[in-house]
CSV table of C-alpha atoms in Angstrom, one decimal:
chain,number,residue,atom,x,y,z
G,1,UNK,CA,-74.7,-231.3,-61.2
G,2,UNK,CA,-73.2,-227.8,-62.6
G,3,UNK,CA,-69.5,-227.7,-63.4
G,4,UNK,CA,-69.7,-224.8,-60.7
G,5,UNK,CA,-70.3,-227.2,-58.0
G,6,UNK,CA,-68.5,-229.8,-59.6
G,7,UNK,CA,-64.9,-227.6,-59.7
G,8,UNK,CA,-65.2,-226.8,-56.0
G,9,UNK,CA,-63.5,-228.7,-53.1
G,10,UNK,CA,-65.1,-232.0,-52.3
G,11,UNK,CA,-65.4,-233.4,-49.0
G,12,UNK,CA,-65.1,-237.4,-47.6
G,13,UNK,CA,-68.8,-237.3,-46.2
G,14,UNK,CA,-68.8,-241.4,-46.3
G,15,UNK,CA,-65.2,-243.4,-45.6
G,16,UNK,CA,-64.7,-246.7,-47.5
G,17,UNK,CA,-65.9,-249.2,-44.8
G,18,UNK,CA,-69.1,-247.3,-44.8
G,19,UNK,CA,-69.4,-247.8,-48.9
G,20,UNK,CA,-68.3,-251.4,-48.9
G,21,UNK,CA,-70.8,-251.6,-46.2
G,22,UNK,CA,-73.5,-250.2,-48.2
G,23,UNK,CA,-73.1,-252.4,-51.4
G,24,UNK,CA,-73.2,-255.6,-49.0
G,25,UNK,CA,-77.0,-254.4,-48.1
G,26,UNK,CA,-77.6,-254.1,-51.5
G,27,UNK,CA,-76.3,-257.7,-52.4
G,28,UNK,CA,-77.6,-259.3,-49.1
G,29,UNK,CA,-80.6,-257.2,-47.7
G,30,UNK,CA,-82.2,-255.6,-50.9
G,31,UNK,CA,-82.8,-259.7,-52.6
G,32,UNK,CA,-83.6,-260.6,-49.0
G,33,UNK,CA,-86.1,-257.8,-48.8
G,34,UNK,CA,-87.7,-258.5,-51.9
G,35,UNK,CA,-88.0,-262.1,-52.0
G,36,UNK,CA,-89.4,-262.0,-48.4
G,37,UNK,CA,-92.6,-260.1,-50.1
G,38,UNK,CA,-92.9,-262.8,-52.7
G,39,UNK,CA,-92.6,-265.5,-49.5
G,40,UNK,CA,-95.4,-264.0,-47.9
G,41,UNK,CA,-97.7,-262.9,-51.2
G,42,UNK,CA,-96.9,-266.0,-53.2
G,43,UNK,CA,-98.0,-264.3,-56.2
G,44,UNK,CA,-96.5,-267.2,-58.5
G,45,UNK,CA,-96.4,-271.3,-58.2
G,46,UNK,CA,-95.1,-273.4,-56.1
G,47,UNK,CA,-91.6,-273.4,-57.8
G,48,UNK,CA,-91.4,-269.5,-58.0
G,49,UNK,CA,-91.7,-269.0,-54.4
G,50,UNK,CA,-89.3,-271.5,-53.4
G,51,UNK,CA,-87.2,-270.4,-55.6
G,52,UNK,CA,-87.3,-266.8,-54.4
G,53,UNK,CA,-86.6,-269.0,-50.6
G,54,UNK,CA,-83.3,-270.1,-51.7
G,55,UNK,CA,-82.6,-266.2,-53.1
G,56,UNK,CA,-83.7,-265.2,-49.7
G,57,UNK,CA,-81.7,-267.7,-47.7
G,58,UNK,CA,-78.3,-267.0,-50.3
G,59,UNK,CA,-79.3,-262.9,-49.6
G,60,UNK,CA,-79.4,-263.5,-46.1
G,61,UNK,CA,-76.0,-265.3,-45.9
G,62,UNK,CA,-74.4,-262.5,-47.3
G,63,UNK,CA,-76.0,-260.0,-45.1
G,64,UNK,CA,-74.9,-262.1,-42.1
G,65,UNK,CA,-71.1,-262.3,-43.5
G,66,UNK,CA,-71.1,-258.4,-43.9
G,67,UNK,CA,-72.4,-258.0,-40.8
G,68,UNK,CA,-69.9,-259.7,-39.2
G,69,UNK,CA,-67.3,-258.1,-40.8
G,70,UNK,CA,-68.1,-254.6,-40.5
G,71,UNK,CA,-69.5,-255.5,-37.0
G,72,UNK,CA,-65.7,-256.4,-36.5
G,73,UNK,CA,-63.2,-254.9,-39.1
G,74,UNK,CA,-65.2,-251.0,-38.0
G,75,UNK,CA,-66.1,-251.2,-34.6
G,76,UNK,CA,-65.2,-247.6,-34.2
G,77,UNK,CA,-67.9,-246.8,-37.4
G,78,UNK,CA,-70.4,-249.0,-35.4
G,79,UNK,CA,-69.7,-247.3,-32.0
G,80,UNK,CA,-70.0,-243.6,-34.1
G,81,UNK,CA,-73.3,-244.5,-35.6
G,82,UNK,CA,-75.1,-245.9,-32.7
G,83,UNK,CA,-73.3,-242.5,-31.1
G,84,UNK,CA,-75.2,-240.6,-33.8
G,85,UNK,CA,-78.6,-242.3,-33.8
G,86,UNK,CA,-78.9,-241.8,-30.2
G,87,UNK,CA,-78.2,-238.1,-30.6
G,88,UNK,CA,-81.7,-236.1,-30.3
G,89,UNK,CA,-82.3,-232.9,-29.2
G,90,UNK,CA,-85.5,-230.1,-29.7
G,91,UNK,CA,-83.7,-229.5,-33.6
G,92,UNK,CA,-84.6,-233.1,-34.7
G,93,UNK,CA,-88.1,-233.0,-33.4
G,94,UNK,CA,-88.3,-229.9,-35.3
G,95,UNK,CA,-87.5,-231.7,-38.0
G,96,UNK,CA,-89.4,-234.5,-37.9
G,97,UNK,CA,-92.6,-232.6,-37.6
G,98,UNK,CA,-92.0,-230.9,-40.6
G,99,UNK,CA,-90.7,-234.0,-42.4
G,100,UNK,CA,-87.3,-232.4,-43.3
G,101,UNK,CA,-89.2,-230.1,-46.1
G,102,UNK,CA,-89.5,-233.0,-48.4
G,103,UNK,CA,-93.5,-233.1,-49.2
G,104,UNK,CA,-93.4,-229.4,-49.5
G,105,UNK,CA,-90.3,-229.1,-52.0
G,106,UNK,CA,-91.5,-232.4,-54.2
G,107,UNK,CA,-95.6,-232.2,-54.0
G,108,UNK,CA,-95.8,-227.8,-53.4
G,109,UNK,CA,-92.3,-227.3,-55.3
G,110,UNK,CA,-92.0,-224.7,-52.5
G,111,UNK,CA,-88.5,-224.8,-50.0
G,112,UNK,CA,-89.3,-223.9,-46.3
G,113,UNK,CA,-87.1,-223.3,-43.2
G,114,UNK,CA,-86.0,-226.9,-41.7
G,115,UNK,CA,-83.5,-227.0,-38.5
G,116,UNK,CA,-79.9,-227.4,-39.6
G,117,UNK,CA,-78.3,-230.6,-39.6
G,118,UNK,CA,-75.1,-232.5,-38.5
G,119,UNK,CA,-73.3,-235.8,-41.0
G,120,UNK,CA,-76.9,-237.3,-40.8
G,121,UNK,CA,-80.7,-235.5,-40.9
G,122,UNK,CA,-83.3,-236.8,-38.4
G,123,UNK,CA,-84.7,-239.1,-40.8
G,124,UNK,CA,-81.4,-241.0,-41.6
G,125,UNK,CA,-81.1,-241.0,-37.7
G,126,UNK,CA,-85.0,-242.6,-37.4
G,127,UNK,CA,-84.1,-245.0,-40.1
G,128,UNK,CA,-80.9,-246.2,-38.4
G,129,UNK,CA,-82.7,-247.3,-35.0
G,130,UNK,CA,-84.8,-249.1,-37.1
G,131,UNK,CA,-82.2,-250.9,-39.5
G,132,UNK,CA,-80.3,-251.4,-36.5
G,133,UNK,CA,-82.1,-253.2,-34.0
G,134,UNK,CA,-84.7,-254.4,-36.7
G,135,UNK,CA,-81.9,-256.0,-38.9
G,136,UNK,CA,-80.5,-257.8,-35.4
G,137,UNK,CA,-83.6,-259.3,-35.2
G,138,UNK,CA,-84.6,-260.4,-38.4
G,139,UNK,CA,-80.7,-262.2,-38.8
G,140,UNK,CA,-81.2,-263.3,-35.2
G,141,UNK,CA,-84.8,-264.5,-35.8
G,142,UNK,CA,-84.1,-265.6,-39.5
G,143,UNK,CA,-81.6,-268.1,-38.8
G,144,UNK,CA,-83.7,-269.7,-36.3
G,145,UNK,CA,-86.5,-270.4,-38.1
G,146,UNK,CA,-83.8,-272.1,-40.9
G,147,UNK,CA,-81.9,-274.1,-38.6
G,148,UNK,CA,-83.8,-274.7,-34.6
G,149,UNK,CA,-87.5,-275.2,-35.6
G,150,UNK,CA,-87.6,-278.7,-34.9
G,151,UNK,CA,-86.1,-278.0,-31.4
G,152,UNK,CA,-87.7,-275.1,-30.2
G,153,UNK,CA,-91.4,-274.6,-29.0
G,154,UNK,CA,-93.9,-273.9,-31.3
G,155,UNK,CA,-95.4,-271.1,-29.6
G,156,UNK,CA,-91.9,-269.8,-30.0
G,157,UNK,CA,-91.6,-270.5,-33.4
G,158,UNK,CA,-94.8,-268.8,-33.9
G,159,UNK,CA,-93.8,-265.6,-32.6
G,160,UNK,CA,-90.4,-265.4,-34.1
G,161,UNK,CA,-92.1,-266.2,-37.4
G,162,UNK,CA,-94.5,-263.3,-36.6
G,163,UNK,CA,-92.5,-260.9,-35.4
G,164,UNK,CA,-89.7,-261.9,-38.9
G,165,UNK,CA,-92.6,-261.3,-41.0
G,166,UNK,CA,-93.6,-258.0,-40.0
G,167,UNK,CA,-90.8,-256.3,-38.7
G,168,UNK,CA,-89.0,-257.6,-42.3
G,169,UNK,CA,-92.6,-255.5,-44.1
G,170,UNK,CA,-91.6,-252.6,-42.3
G,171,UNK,CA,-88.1,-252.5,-43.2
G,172,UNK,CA,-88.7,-253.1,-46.6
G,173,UNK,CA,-91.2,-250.3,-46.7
G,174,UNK,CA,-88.5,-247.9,-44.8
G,175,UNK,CA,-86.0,-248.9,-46.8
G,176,UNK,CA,-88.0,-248.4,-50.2
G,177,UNK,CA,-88.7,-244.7,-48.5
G,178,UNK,CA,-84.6,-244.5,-48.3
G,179,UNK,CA,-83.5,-245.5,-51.6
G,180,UNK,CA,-86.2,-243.1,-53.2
G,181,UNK,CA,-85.2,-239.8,-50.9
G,182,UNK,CA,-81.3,-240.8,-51.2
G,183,UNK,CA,-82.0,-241.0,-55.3
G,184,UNK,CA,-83.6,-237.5,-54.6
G,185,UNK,CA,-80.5,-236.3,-52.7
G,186,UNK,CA,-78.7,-237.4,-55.6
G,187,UNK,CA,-75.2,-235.9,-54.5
G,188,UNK,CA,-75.0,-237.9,-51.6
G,189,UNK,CA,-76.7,-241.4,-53.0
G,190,UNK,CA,-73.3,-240.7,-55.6
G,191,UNK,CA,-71.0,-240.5,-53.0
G,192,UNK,CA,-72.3,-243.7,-51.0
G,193,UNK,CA,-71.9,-245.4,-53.9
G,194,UNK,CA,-69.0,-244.1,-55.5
G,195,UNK,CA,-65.7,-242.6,-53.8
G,196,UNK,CA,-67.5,-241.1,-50.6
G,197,UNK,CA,-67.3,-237.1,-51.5
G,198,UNK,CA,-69.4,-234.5,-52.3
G,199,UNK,CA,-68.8,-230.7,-53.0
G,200,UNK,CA,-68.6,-228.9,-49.7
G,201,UNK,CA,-71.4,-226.4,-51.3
G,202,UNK,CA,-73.9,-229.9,-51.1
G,203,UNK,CA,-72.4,-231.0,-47.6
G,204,UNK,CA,-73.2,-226.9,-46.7
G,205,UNK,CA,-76.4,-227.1,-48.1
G,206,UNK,CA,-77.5,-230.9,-46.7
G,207,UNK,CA,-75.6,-230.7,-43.3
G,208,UNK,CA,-75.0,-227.6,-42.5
G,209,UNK,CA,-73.5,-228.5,-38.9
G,210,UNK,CA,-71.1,-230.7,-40.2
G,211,UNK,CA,-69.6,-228.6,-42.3
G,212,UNK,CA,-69.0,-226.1,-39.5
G,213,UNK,CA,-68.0,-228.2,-36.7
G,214,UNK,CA,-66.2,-231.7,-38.1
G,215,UNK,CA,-64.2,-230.7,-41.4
G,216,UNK,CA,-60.9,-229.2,-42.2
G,217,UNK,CA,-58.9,-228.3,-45.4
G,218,UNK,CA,-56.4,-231.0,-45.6
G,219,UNK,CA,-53.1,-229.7,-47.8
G,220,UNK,CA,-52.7,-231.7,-50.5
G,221,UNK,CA,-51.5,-231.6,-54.2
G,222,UNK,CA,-54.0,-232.3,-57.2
G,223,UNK,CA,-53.7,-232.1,-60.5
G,224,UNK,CA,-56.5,-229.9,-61.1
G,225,UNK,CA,-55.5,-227.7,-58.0
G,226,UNK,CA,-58.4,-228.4,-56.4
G,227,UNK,CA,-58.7,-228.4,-52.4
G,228,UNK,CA,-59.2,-232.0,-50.4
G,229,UNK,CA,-61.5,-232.0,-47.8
G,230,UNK,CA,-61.8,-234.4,-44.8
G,231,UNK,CA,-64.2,-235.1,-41.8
C-alpha cells in the first residue's frame, strides 16, 4: 500500500465483534475444516486420522462457544448480516454473472465495468448464506453424530452423516475460494484481521455504495491530523 493511500482518512469497515468473530473461525472452523478432509481421505494410519478426530472435535468446540457468544453478545451484527445477505436486487445478478471482474483482472490482467457495491459484494453475500445456514448444520449435525448415535435411527444417522460430509466439502472448498480472494483484496483481509479500517480511497474503490450512503466524518483529534471515519 502507497503512503498516498496510507496518509488518507481511514474508515471502520469491520467493528470489533465482527474481528473477534473472525479469528474464532480461524481457531475453530479452519482446523475443523481441514481435519474433516483428512477424516474422510485418511491419507495416513490409523493413529493420524484419529488424531486429526480429536483436532476436529477440540476445533469444533470452539466454533460452537464462538457461536454462541457472538450469536448472543451481537445479536444486532447477526440481525444486520442476515439483513444484508438477504438483500438482492438486478445489481448483484449483474454481478454475479460477471464474477465481480475477478477472472478477468487476475487470468486477462484486464479491469472491466462491474455494478457498484454496498459494505459487502455479491460474492461475500453468496458466501454468507452458505456459511450461515451450512455452519448451523454441520454444528447441529456434528454434535449429533458425537454424542446421540447410539439413540437415534440409523437411517437417521446415515443421512446426517451424509449430509455433514458433503455440505462440510463444500464449505471448505468456498471457504478456500474466500481466504484466497480476501488475500487478493489485501486492504480489507488487513482490516478483518487487524483494527477494522481501511483508507476511504479502498472502501471507494471496493464498495462504492457504502461509502456514499452509510459513512460520515466523525470529529476527532489525532496526532497525525488525520480524519476518523465511521460507518
Amino acid at each position: 500500500m502507497s503512503h498516498q493511500i496510507e496518509s488518507e482518512p481511514r474508515v471502520l469497515k469491520h467493528g470489533l465483534p465482527s474481528r473477534l468473530f473472525h479469528w474464532g473461525l480461524v481457531l475453530g472452523f479452519l482446523p475443523a475444516a481441514m481435519t474433516g478432509f483428512i477424516i474422510w481421505l485418511k491419507p495416513g494410519n490409523e493413529d493420524f486420522v484419529n488424531m486429526a478426530m480429536r483436532i476436529h472435535i477440540i476445533g469444533a468446540t470452539i466454533l460452537t462457544i464462538v457461536a454462541i457468544s457472538y450469536s448472543i453478545l451481537a445479536t444486532d451484527r447477526i440481525v444486520a448480516f442476515i439483513r444484508n445477505i438477504s438483500e438482492w436486487n438486478r445489481d448483484d445478478l449483474k454481478w454475479m454473472r460477471v464474477g465481480g471482474g475477478y477472472a478477468h483482472k487476475i487470468i486477462l490482467k484486464k479491469e472491466i465495468i462491474v455494478p457498484p457495491m454496498g459494505k459487502i459484494n455479491s460474492g461475500q453475500k453468496m458466501m454468507g448464506v452458505f456459511m450461515f445456514h451450512g455452519g448451523i448444520f454441520l454444528l447441529v449435525s456434528g454434535w449429533i453424530l458425537y454424542a446421540f448415535i447410539p439413540l437415534a435411527p440409523k437411517v437417521l444417522i446415515y443421512w446426517i452423516d451424509f449430509g455433514h460430509l458433503w455440505i462440510g466439502i463444500f464449505l471448505g472448498l468456498c471457504t478456500l475460494a474466500h481466504i484466497l480472494l480476501g488475500i487478493y483484496n489485501w486492504a480489507d483481509f488487513k482490516a478483518m484481521f487487524t483494527d477494522g479500517t481501511m483508507s476511504v480511497a479502498e472502501a471507494r474503490h471496493h464498495n462504492p455504495l457504502w461509502v456514499e450512503h452509510k459513512i460520515e466524518l466523525v470529529e476527532k483529534e489525532c496526532e497525525d491530523d488525520s480524519e476518523v471515519i465511521t460507518a
